[in-house]
Coordinates of C-alpha atoms in Angstrom, one line a residue:
Chain A
X16 CA -9.2 7.8 -7.2
X17 CA -12.1 7.3 -4.8
X18 CA -15.5 8.4 -6.3
X19 CA -17.6 11.0 -4.7
X20 CA -20.9 10.0 -3.2
X21 CA -24.1 11.2 -4.4
X22 CA -24.5 13.3 -1.4
X23 CA -21.3 15.1 -2.0
X24 CA -21.8 15.8 -5.5
X25 CA -25.3 17.1 -4.8
X26 CA -24.0 19.3 -1.9
X27 CA -21.1 20.6 -4.0
X28 CA -23.4 21.4 -6.8
X29 CA -25.9 23.2 -4.5
X30 CA -22.8 25.2 -3.2
X31 CA -21.6 26.3 -6.7
X32 CA -25.1 27.3 -7.6
X33 CA -25.6 29.4 -4.4
X34 CA -22.0 30.9 -4.9
X35 CA -22.8 31.9 -8.6
X36 CA -26.1 33.3 -7.5
X37 CA -24.6 35.5 -4.9
X38 CA -21.8 36.6 -7.5
X39 CA -24.7 37.4 -9.9
X40 CA -26.5 39.4 -7.3
X41 CA -23.2 41.3 -6.5
X42 CA -22.9 42.2 -10.3
X43 CA -26.4 43.2 -10.6
X44 CA -26.8 45.0 -7.2
X45 CA -23.5 47.1 -7.8
X46 CA -24.7 48.0 -11.4
X47 CA -22.1 45.9 -13.2
X48 CA -19.5 46.5 -10.4
X49 CA -19.8 50.5 -10.9
X50 CA -20.4 50.9 -7.1
X51 CA -18.1 47.9 -6.2
X52 CA -15.3 49.2 -4.0
X53 CA -12.1 47.2 -5.4
X54 CA -10.4 47.6 -2.0
X55 CA -12.9 45.2 -0.6
X56 CA -12.3 42.4 -3.0
X57 CA -10.7 40.2 -0.4
X58 CA -13.9 40.5 1.8
X59 CA -15.9 39.5 -1.4
X60 CA -14.1 36.5 -2.2
X61 CA -14.0 35.3 1.5
X62 CA -17.9 35.8 1.5
X63 CA -18.2 33.8 -1.7
X64 CA -16.1 31.0 -0.1
X65 CA -18.4 31.1 3.0
X66 CA -21.6 31.0 0.8
X67 CA -20.1 27.8 -0.9
X68 CA -19.0 26.4 2.5
X69 CA -22.2 27.1 4.2
X70 CA -24.5 25.7 1.4
X71 CA -22.4 22.6 1.2
X72 CA -22.5 21.9 4.8
X73 CA -26.1 22.7 5.0
X74 CA -26.9 20.4 2.1
X75 CA -24.9 17.6 3.6
X76 CA -26.5 18.1 7.0
X77 CA -30.0 18.1 5.4
X78 CA -29.3 14.7 3.6
X79 CA -28.8 13.0 7.0
X80 CA -31.8 10.6 7.4
X81 CA -33.2 12.2 10.5
X82 CA -32.5 15.8 9.3
X83 CA -34.1 15.0 5.9
X84 CA -37.1 13.5 7.5
X85 CA -37.8 16.2 10.0
X86 CA -37.0 19.1 7.4
X87 CA -39.8 17.6 5.2
X88 CA -42.1 16.9 8.2
X89 CA -41.6 20.5 9.6
X90 CA -42.7 22.0 6.3
X91 CA -45.7 19.5 5.8
X92 CA -46.8 20.3 9.3
X93 CA -46.6 24.1 8.9
X94 CA -48.4 24.0 5.4
X95 CA -51.0 21.3 6.3
X96 CA -54.4 22.4 5.3
X97 CA -56.1 22.2 8.7
X98 CA -53.4 23.8 10.6
X99 CA -52.0 26.5 8.3
X100 CA -54.1 29.4 9.7
X101 CA -53.2 28.4 13.3
X102 CA -49.5 28.1 12.2
X103 CA -49.4 31.4 10.6
X104 CA -50.8 33.0 13.7
X105 CA -48.2 31.3 15.9
X106 CA -45.3 32.1 13.6
X107 CA -44.6 35.7 14.3
X108 CA -44.8 35.1 18.0
X109 CA -42.3 32.3 17.9
X110 CA -39.9 34.1 15.5
X111 CA -39.8 37.1 17.9
X112 CA -39.5 35.1 21.1
X113 CA -37.1 32.5 19.8
X114 CA -35.0 34.6 17.4
X115 CA -35.3 38.2 18.5
X116 CA -35.5 37.8 22.2
X117 CA -33.8 34.4 22.7
X118 CA -36.4 33.7 25.5
X119 CA -35.3 30.0 25.6
X120 CA -31.6 31.1 26.5
X121 CA -33.1 33.4 29.0
X122 CA -34.6 30.5 30.8
X123 CA -31.3 28.6 30.7
X124 CA -29.2 31.3 32.3
X125 CA -29.1 35.1 32.4
X126 CA -25.5 35.7 31.8
X127 CA -25.6 33.2 28.9
X128 CA -28.7 35.0 27.5
X129 CA -27.0 38.3 27.9
X130 CA -23.8 37.2 26.0
X131 CA -25.7 35.5 23.3
X132 CA -28.3 38.4 22.8
X133 CA -25.6 41.1 22.7
X134 CA -23.4 39.1 20.2
X135 CA -26.4 38.0 18.0
X136 CA -27.6 41.6 17.6
X137 CA -24.1 43.1 17.2
X138 CA -23.4 40.5 14.5
X139 CA -26.4 41.0 12.8
X140 CA -26.2 44.7 12.7
X141 CA -22.6 44.5 11.5
X142 CA -23.7 42.0 8.7
X143 CA -26.6 44.1 7.6
X144 CA -24.1 47.1 7.2
X145 CA -21.2 45.3 5.8
X146 CA -22.5 42.9 3.3
X147 CA -24.6 45.3 1.3
X148 CA -21.8 47.8 1.4
X149 CA -19.0 45.2 0.2
X150 CA -21.4 44.0 -2.5
X151 CA -22.1 47.4 -3.8
X152 CA -25.7 46.9 -3.0
X153 CA -25.8 50.2 -1.0
X154 CA -23.8 53.2 -1.7
X155 CA -24.0 56.9 -0.7
X156 CA -24.2 59.8 -3.1
X157 CA -24.3 63.6 -2.5
X158 CA -27.3 65.3 -4.2
X159 CA -26.1 67.6 -6.9
X160 CA -28.0 70.4 -5.2
X161 CA -27.1 69.9 -1.5
X162 CA -23.5 69.1 -0.4
X163 CA -24.6 68.8 3.2
X164 CA -26.7 65.7 2.5
X165 CA -26.2 62.0 1.5
X166 CA -28.7 60.0 -0.3
X167 CA -28.7 56.2 0.1
X168 CA -29.0 54.2 -3.0
X169 CA -30.1 50.5 -2.5
X170 CA -29.3 48.2 -5.5
X171 CA -28.7 51.5 -7.4
X172 CA -32.2 52.9 -6.7
X173 CA -32.3 56.2 -4.8
X174 CA -34.0 56.0 -1.3
X175 CA -33.9 58.4 1.6
X176 CA -31.3 61.2 2.4
X177 CA -29.9 62.5 5.6
X178 CA -27.7 65.5 6.7
X179 CA -24.2 64.4 7.0
X180 CA -23.7 66.3 10.3
X181 CA -27.1 65.3 11.9
X182 CA -27.6 62.6 14.6
X183 CA -29.1 60.2 12.0
X184 CA -25.7 60.5 9.9
X185 CA -23.7 60.0 13.1
X186 CA -25.6 56.9 13.9
X187 CA -25.5 55.5 10.4
X188 CA -21.8 56.3 9.7
X189 CA -20.9 54.7 13.2
X190 CA -23.2 51.6 12.8
X191 CA -20.2 49.3 13.0
X192 CA -19.0 51.0 16.1
X193 CA -22.3 50.4 17.9
X194 CA -22.1 46.7 16.5
X195 CA -18.7 46.4 18.0
X196 CA -19.7 47.5 21.4
X197 CA -22.5 45.0 21.6
X198 CA -20.2 42.3 20.3
X199 CA -17.3 43.1 22.7
X200 CA -19.8 43.2 25.8
X201 CA -21.2 39.9 24.8
X202 CA -17.8 38.3 24.2
X203 CA -16.7 39.6 27.6
X204 CA -19.5 37.9 29.5
X205 CA -19.1 34.6 27.3
X206 CA -15.5 34.6 28.0
X207 CA -15.9 35.2 31.7
X208 CA -18.1 32.1 31.9
X209 CA -15.7 29.9 29.9
X210 CA -12.9 30.9 32.2
X211 CA -14.7 30.5 35.5
X212 CA -17.3 27.8 35.0
X213 CA -16.2 24.3 36.0
X214 CA -18.9 22.8 34.1
X215 CA -18.0 24.6 30.9
X216 CA -14.3 23.9 31.5
X217 CA -14.9 20.2 31.5
X218 CA -16.4 20.1 28.0
X219 CA -15.2 23.1 26.1
X220 CA -12.9 22.9 23.2
X221 CA -10.6 25.7 21.7
X222 CA -11.8 25.4 18.1
X223 CA -15.5 25.0 19.1
X224 CA -15.9 27.4 22.1
X225 CA -12.9 29.8 22.3
X226 CA -11.9 30.5 18.6
X227 CA -15.4 32.0 17.7
X228 CA -15.1 34.4 20.7
X229 CA -11.6 35.2 19.8
X230 CA -12.5 36.0 16.3
X231 CA -15.5 38.1 17.2
X232 CA -13.3 40.1 19.6
X233 CA -10.5 40.5 17.0
X234 CA -12.9 41.7 14.4
X235 CA -14.6 44.1 16.7
X236 CA -11.5 45.6 18.4
X237 CA -9.5 46.0 15.2
X238 CA -12.6 47.6 13.7
X239 CA -12.8 50.2 16.5
X240 CA -8.8 50.6 16.2
X241 CA -9.6 51.9 12.6
X242 CA -12.3 54.3 13.8
X243 CA -9.9 55.6 16.4
X244 CA -7.1 55.9 14.0
X245 CA -8.9 58.1 11.5
X246 CA -10.9 60.0 14.1
X247 CA -8.4 61.0 16.7
X248 CA -5.0 59.8 15.6
X249 CA -4.8 61.4 12.0
X250 CA -4.8 58.0 10.4
X251 CA -1.9 56.7 12.4
X252 CA -1.1 53.0 11.3
X253 CA -4.2 52.9 9.4
X254 CA -3.0 50.9 6.5
X255 CA -1.6 48.3 8.9
X256 CA -4.8 48.2 11.0
X257 CA -6.8 47.8 7.9
X258 CA -4.8 44.9 6.8
X259 CA -5.2 43.3 10.3
X260 CA -8.8 43.9 10.4
X261 CA -9.4 42.5 6.9
X262 CA -7.4 39.4 7.8
X263 CA -9.7 38.9 11.0
X264 CA -12.9 39.4 9.1
X265 CA -11.7 37.1 6.1
X266 CA -10.7 34.4 8.7
X267 CA -14.0 34.6 10.5
X268 CA -15.9 34.4 7.2
X269 CA -13.9 31.4 6.2
X270 CA -14.6 29.8 9.5
X271 CA -18.4 30.2 9.2
X272 CA -19.2 26.9 7.8
X273 CA -16.9 24.9 9.9
X274 CA -17.4 25.9 13.6
X275 CA -19.9 27.1 16.1
X276 CA -21.1 29.8 13.9
X277 CA -22.8 27.2 11.7
X278 CA -25.7 27.0 14.3
X279 CA -26.7 30.2 13.0
X280 CA -28.0 28.3 9.9
X281 CA -29.3 25.3 11.7
X282 CA -31.1 27.0 14.3
X283 CA -34.3 27.9 12.3
X284 CA -35.1 24.1 12.3
X285 CA -36.3 24.7 15.8
X286 CA -39.4 26.5 14.2
X287 CA -40.3 23.5 12.0
X288 CA -39.8 21.2 14.9
X289 CA -42.3 23.2 17.1
X290 CA -44.9 23.0 14.3
X291 CA -44.3 19.4 13.8
X292 CA -44.9 18.9 17.6
X293 CA -48.1 21.0 17.5
X294 CA -49.3 18.6 14.6
X295 CA -48.3 15.6 16.8
X296 CA -50.1 16.7 19.9
X297 CA -53.3 17.4 17.9
X298 CA -53.2 13.8 16.3
X299 CA -53.2 10.3 17.4
X300 CA -51.0 9.5 20.4
X301 CA -48.8 6.5 20.7
X302 CA -49.6 4.2 23.6
X303 CA -46.9 2.2 25.4
X304 CA -47.5 -1.4 24.6
X305 CA -46.3 -2.2 28.1
X306 CA -48.0 0.1 30.5
X307 CA -50.7 1.2 28.1
X308 CA -50.1 5.0 28.7
X309 CA -49.7 7.6 26.0
X310 CA -46.2 8.9 25.8
X311 CA -45.6 10.6 22.3
X312 CA -47.5 11.2 19.2
X313 CA -47.9 8.3 16.9
X314 CA -46.5 10.2 13.8
X315 CA -43.3 10.8 15.7
X316 CA -42.8 7.2 16.8
X317 CA -43.5 6.1 13.4
X318 CA -41.1 8.4 12.0
X319 CA -38.5 7.4 14.4
X320 CA -38.9 3.7 13.6
X321 CA -38.4 4.8 9.9
X322 CA -35.2 6.8 10.7
X323 CA -33.8 4.1 12.8
X324 CA -34.4 1.5 10.0
X325 CA -32.5 4.0 7.5
X326 CA -29.8 4.2 10.0
X327 CA -29.4 0.5 10.2
X328 CA -30.7 0.0 13.6
X329 CA -33.0 -3.0 14.2
X330 CA -35.0 -2.6 17.3
X331 CA -37.7 -5.0 15.8
X332 CA -39.1 -7.5 18.4
X333 CA -40.4 -10.9 17.9
X334 CA -43.5 -11.3 19.7
X335 CA -46.1 -13.8 19.9
X336 CA -49.9 -13.3 19.3
X337 CA -51.9 -10.5 17.7
X338 CA -51.0 -7.9 20.3
X339 CA -47.4 -8.8 20.5
X340 CA -45.0 -5.7 20.6
X341 CA -43.2 -5.6 17.2
X342 CA -40.9 -2.7 17.6
X343 CA -39.2 -1.4 20.8
X344 CA -40.0 2.1 19.9
X345 CA -43.6 1.3 21.1
X346 CA -42.2 1.0 24.5
X347 CA -42.2 4.2 26.5
X348 CA -39.0 5.5 27.9
X349 CA -40.2 4.7 31.6
X350 CA -40.9 1.0 30.8
X351 CA -37.5 0.8 29.0
X352 CA -35.8 1.8 32.3
X353 CA -38.1 -0.5 34.3
X354 CA -37.2 -3.4 31.9
X355 CA -33.5 -3.1 32.8
X356 CA -34.4 -4.0 36.4
X357 CA -36.7 -7.0 35.2
X358 CA -33.8 -8.1 32.7
X359 CA -31.2 -8.0 35.6
X360 CA -33.6 -10.0 38.0
X361 CA -34.4 -12.5 35.4
X362 CA -30.5 -13.2 34.8
X363 CA -29.9 -13.6 38.6
X364 CA -32.9 -16.0 38.7
X365 CA -31.4 -18.1 35.8
X366 CA -27.9 -17.7 37.5
X367 CA -29.3 -19.2 40.8
X368 CA -31.0 -22.0 38.9
X369 CA -34.4 -20.7 39.9
X370 CA -37.5 -20.5 37.9
X371 CA -37.3 -17.3 35.6
X372 CA -40.5 -15.3 36.1
X373 CA -41.7 -12.4 34.2
X374 CA -41.4 -9.8 37.0
X375 CA -38.5 -10.9 39.4
X376 CA -38.5 -9.0 42.6
X377 CA -42.2 -8.2 42.3
X378 CA -44.2 -9.2 45.4
X379 CA -48.0 -9.3 45.5
X380 CA -48.2 -7.5 48.7
X381 CA -52.1 -7.4 48.5
X382 CA -52.1 -11.3 48.6
X383 CA -49.6 -11.3 51.5
X384 CA -51.6 -8.8 53.5
X385 CA -54.8 -10.7 52.7
X386 CA -53.1 -14.0 53.8
X387 CA -51.6 -12.3 56.9
X388 CA -54.9 -10.8 58.1
X389 CA -57.1 -14.1 57.6
X390 CA -56.1 -15.7 60.8
X391 CA -56.5 -12.7 62.8
X392 CA -60.2 -12.4 61.5
X393 CA -60.8 -16.0 62.4
X394 CA -59.4 -15.4 66.0
X395 CA -61.4 -12.2 66.5
X396 CA -64.6 -14.0 65.4
X397 CA -63.8 -16.9 67.7
Chain B
X706 CA -9.0 15.8 30.0
X707 CA -10.5 12.5 29.6
X708 CA -11.9 9.6 31.8
X709 CA -9.0 7.4 32.8
X710 CA -9.2 4.1 30.9
X711 CA -8.9 1.8 34.1
X712 CA -11.9 3.6 35.7
X713 CA -15.4 2.2 34.9
X714 CA -18.9 2.8 35.9
X715 CA -20.7 -0.1 37.1
X716 CA -24.3 -0.2 38.0
X717 CA -26.4 -2.9 40.0
X718 CA -30.0 -2.2 40.4
X719 CA -30.4 -5.1 42.6
X720 CA -28.5 -3.3 45.2
X721 CA -30.5 -0.1 44.9
X722 CA -32.3 0.9 48.1
X723 CA -34.3 4.0 46.7
X724 CA -32.5 6.3 49.2
X725 CA -32.6 9.2 46.6
X726 CA -28.9 10.2 47.6
X727 CA -27.9 10.0 43.8
X728 CA -30.8 12.1 42.8
X729 CA -29.8 14.8 45.1
X730 CA -26.1 14.5 44.5
X731 CA -26.5 14.6 40.8
X732 CA -27.9 18.2 41.0
X733 CA -24.3 19.1 42.5
X734 CA -22.7 18.5 39.2
X735 CA -21.1 21.5 37.6
X736 CA -22.2 20.4 34.0
X737 CA -25.8 20.5 34.9
X738 CA -26.1 22.6 38.0
X739 CA -29.0 22.1 40.0
X740 CA -30.8 19.7 37.6
X741 CA -30.7 16.0 38.5
X742 CA -30.1 13.7 35.5
X743 CA -30.5 10.5 37.2
X744 CA -33.8 8.6 36.9
X745 CA -34.8 6.8 40.0
X746 CA -37.6 4.6 39.1
X747 CA -39.9 2.7 41.6
X748 CA -40.4 -0.5 39.7
X749 CA -44.0 -1.3 40.9
X750 CA -45.0 0.6 43.9
X751 CA -47.9 -1.5 44.8
X752 CA -46.0 -4.9 44.9
X753 CA -42.4 -4.2 45.6
X754 CA -39.7 -2.0 47.3
X755 CA -37.4 -2.3 44.3
X756 CA -36.1 0.8 42.7
X757 CA -33.7 1.3 39.8
X758 CA -31.3 4.2 39.3
X759 CA -30.8 4.7 35.6
X760 CA -27.7 6.7 34.4
X761 CA -26.7 7.1 30.9
X762 CA -25.0 3.7 29.7
X763 CA -22.8 5.7 27.1
X764 CA -23.4 3.4 24.1
X765 CA -20.6 2.7 21.7
X766 CA -22.9 3.6 18.9
X767 CA -25.5 6.0 20.5
X768 CA -28.8 5.8 19.0
X769 CA -29.7 9.2 20.5
X770 CA -26.8 10.8 18.6
X771 CA -27.6 9.1 15.3
X772 CA -31.3 10.1 15.2
X773 CA -30.5 13.7 16.3
X774 CA -31.6 15.8 13.4
X775 CA -29.4 18.6 14.6
X776 CA -26.3 16.7 15.1
X777 CA -26.1 18.0 18.7
X778 CA -25.2 14.9 20.5
X779 CA -21.5 14.1 20.6
X780 CA -19.6 11.4 22.0
X781 CA -16.0 12.3 23.3
X782 CA -13.1 10.1 22.3
X783 CA -13.1 8.5 25.9
X784 CA -16.6 7.1 25.3
X785 CA -18.7 9.5 27.2
X786 CA -21.8 10.6 25.2
X787 CA -22.4 14.3 26.2
X788 CA -25.5 16.3 26.6
X789 CA -27.0 17.9 23.5
X790 CA -24.8 21.0 22.5
X791 CA -26.7 24.0 23.5
X792 CA -26.4 26.1 20.3
X793 CA -27.5 23.1 18.1
X794 CA -30.3 21.3 20.1
X795 CA -33.7 22.1 18.5
X796 CA -35.6 20.2 21.2
X797 CA -37.2 17.7 18.8
X798 CA -37.4 15.0 21.3
X799 CA -36.0 12.3 19.2
X800 CA -33.2 11.3 21.5
X801 CA -35.6 11.0 24.4
X802 CA -37.7 8.6 22.4
X803 CA -34.9 6.7 20.7
X804 CA -32.7 5.8 23.7
X805 CA -33.1 2.2 24.5
X806 CA -32.4 2.8 28.0
X807 CA -34.8 5.8 28.3
X808 CA -32.0 8.1 29.6
X809 CA -32.3 11.7 28.0
X810 CA -34.4 14.2 29.6
X811 CA -36.2 17.0 27.6
X812 CA -36.0 20.3 29.5
X813 CA -39.0 21.9 27.7
X814 CA -38.5 25.4 29.1
X815 CA -34.8 25.4 28.0
X816 CA -35.7 23.8 24.6
X817 CA -32.8 21.6 25.3
X818 CA -32.1 17.8 25.9
X819 CA -29.9 17.2 29.0
X820 CA -28.6 13.9 30.0
X821 CA -26.3 12.2 32.3
X822 CA -22.8 12.8 31.2
X823 CA -21.0 10.8 33.9
X824 CA -20.4 14.2 35.8
X825 CA -17.7 14.8 33.0
X826 CA -16.2 17.8 35.1
X827 CA -15.4 15.2 37.8
X828 CA -14.9 11.8 35.7
X829 CA -12.6 13.5 33.3
X830 CA -10.2 14.3 36.0
X831 CA -10.4 10.8 37.7
X832 CA -12.9 11.6 40.4
X833 CA -16.2 9.7 40.9
X834 CA -19.4 10.9 39.4
X835 CA -21.6 12.5 42.0
X836 CA -24.0 9.7 42.2
X837 CA -21.3 7.0 42.7
X838 CA -19.7 9.0 45.4
X839 CA -22.7 9.0 47.6
X840 CA -24.4 5.6 46.8
X841 CA -24.6 3.9 50.1
X842 CA -25.2 0.4 48.7
X843 CA -22.8 0.9 45.8
X844 CA -25.7 0.2 43.3
X845 CA -23.6 2.8 41.6
X846 CA -19.9 2.1 41.5
X847 CA -17.0 3.9 39.9
X848 CA -13.6 2.3 39.9
X849 CA -11.4 -0.3 38.7
X850 CA -12.3 -3.7 37.3
X851 CA -10.1 -5.3 40.1
X852 CA -11.9 -3.4 42.7
X853 CA -15.3 -4.6 41.8
X854 CA -14.3 -8.2 41.1
X855 CA -12.8 -8.2 44.6
X856 CA -15.8 -6.7 46.1
X857 CA -18.5 -8.9 44.3
X858 CA -16.9 -12.2 43.4
X859 CA -20.3 -13.8 42.4
X860 CA -20.9 -11.0 39.9
X861 CA -19.6 -10.1 36.5
X862 CA -20.0 -6.9 34.5
X863 CA -22.2 -7.0 31.3
X864 CA -21.7 -4.4 28.6
X865 CA -23.9 -5.9 25.9
X866 CA -27.5 -5.4 25.8
X867 CA -30.2 -7.0 23.6
X868 CA -33.1 -5.0 22.4
X869 CA -35.2 -7.0 19.9
X870 CA -32.8 -7.7 17.1
X871 CA -30.6 -5.0 18.1
X872 CA -27.3 -5.4 20.2
X873 CA -26.1 -2.4 22.0
X874 CA -22.6 -2.3 23.8
X875 CA -22.0 0.3 26.3
X876 CA -19.2 2.0 28.3
X877 CA -21.1 1.8 31.6
X878 CA -21.5 -1.9 32.8
X879 CA -24.2 -3.6 34.6
X880 CA -23.5 -6.4 37.1
X881 CA -25.1 -9.7 36.5
X882 CA -24.4 -13.2 37.8
X883 CA -20.8 -14.5 36.9
X884 CA -22.2 -17.7 35.6
X885 CA -25.6 -18.7 34.2
X886 CA -26.0 -22.6 33.6
X887 CA -22.2 -23.0 33.8
X888 CA -21.5 -20.2 31.3
X889 CA -20.6 -16.5 31.5
X890 CA -23.6 -14.6 30.4
X891 CA -22.6 -12.6 27.3
X892 CA -25.4 -10.2 27.3
X893 CA -28.6 -8.9 29.0
X894 CA -31.7 -9.4 27.1
X895 CA -33.7 -6.4 28.1
X896 CA -36.8 -6.9 25.7
X897 CA -37.3 -10.4 26.8
X898 CA -38.1 -9.2 30.2
X899 CA -41.1 -7.1 28.7
X900 CA -44.4 -8.9 29.6
X901 CA -46.2 -10.0 26.3
X902 CA -49.4 -9.7 28.2
X903 CA -49.3 -6.6 30.3
X904 CA -52.6 -6.3 32.1
X905 CA -53.8 -8.7 34.5
X906 CA -50.5 -10.3 34.6
X907 CA -49.8 -13.1 37.0
X908 CA -47.3 -12.1 39.8
X909 CA -44.8 -14.4 41.4
X910 CA -43.5 -14.1 44.8
X911 CA -40.0 -13.5 43.7
X912 CA -38.3 -11.7 46.6
X913 CA -40.0 -13.2 49.6
X914 CA -39.4 -16.4 48.2
X915 CA -35.6 -15.7 48.4
X916 CA -34.7 -15.4 44.9
X917 CA -32.1 -12.7 45.7

């Protein structure tokens, strides 16, 4: 039997710990399952599986050499003593801009932004309602003295109350309906793009790109069917619809760690990277050893050298002399592109049996102009 | 859909005339609409007319993908290294700095790395990438090995590149001489071309002396 790698064991352990933690929170939050709805047990187990899967994959992802390094660097950059205040000030703006408003997606494409924004907020709203209800963290009780009201209990503690027939009541009880509307609208926009955009058509895959949209649509539409069934159709086919809806939700939960949905958990790394880049800009800059122009932060270049070595790459260069370039990473991207032309030119010089020069094809135009203008000057003076 | 196995991309910087047709055509590609992914570099404007079009070489083991902390860069089974996946890319710039050929572009406003994907919407159905379809000097050529060998009998494609101690093999091939000192060149040593003494270097009269 093949032995498990250290990374796998570590990720598995973290997955189990996270799952047990959520299970314990369910027990505590529902007051020893007193407020736990047994009909929702399927959802609960699917969620626990999703927690294990997400933690496992996240942990495996964090153990990749580049991810591990930049994860560490992101936190170091954020908490660095001389930048902490600046970072704390910048943090809310970035969270709102990147996560609440998705401003970077807005700049990529308006329809893409509209689709993502609607789906994201629809899903967040649905998750904020569903998970606490399923786990028994939130439940509603009618106060003994007023049958017209509901009081909301969070983790068993009483909070605010509202009139059942009020607008607030309607909004709260139909929260999942509003979430469905958002998700369905977003899915429609996204699906339209996937069906009409030739660029998307070339690279999209069923599992990666269509399945998540289909799942979101299925969850939303079956959820709306349940509402329609009990509101206007006297519960017609309710049991069947409840099973179909549960199956859709459970499949989506099980799919969370594997497909596109996993980006939800990866994406916050964007914030760490932004603080790392800020710190890099404020620090020493790496200067290209060929053109002598700054092109990146020194810390980034050195981190990259480290990552490349860990990955088994060997871009070390044997130079001569004190200033010799000892790693290709110290050459800027533009000089790398130019060196392809130089290298090809040198090969052709060698192929034609000519002297191989440093810069084949490079002509000292100034010298030629000088040489060309010299006789003319002489003639003029004569 | 995948790029047909008998079709290859060949680049020959020595043939580039710097006309910018590739740069313009690249913007027409459906996978990165309106944004040109090709780098057309003027090698040394003061001293030469030489230019080089740089497209993604589509490495067999892409360093850009390996160093990506978000695991956002994927290589399709037909060997094409795709642009960063939009949901995953966190705009860290690692790929831009790590690519040995200097290919990826960071679109800061999109917080997204974008790169040449060999016009996958076209090449995956057997059409020429936009740049190759317009290149008048065929510095960028997309076709069969037989076609390129018939058109350029003195040249041979090279798909191994040396960067210091690192050898990189690529899907895209660069044209070089068929023979150097009686033997077929096995690789192109890119870093050997980097000048060890950059400032105040001596310059040779390469082109006007008739070296090409």
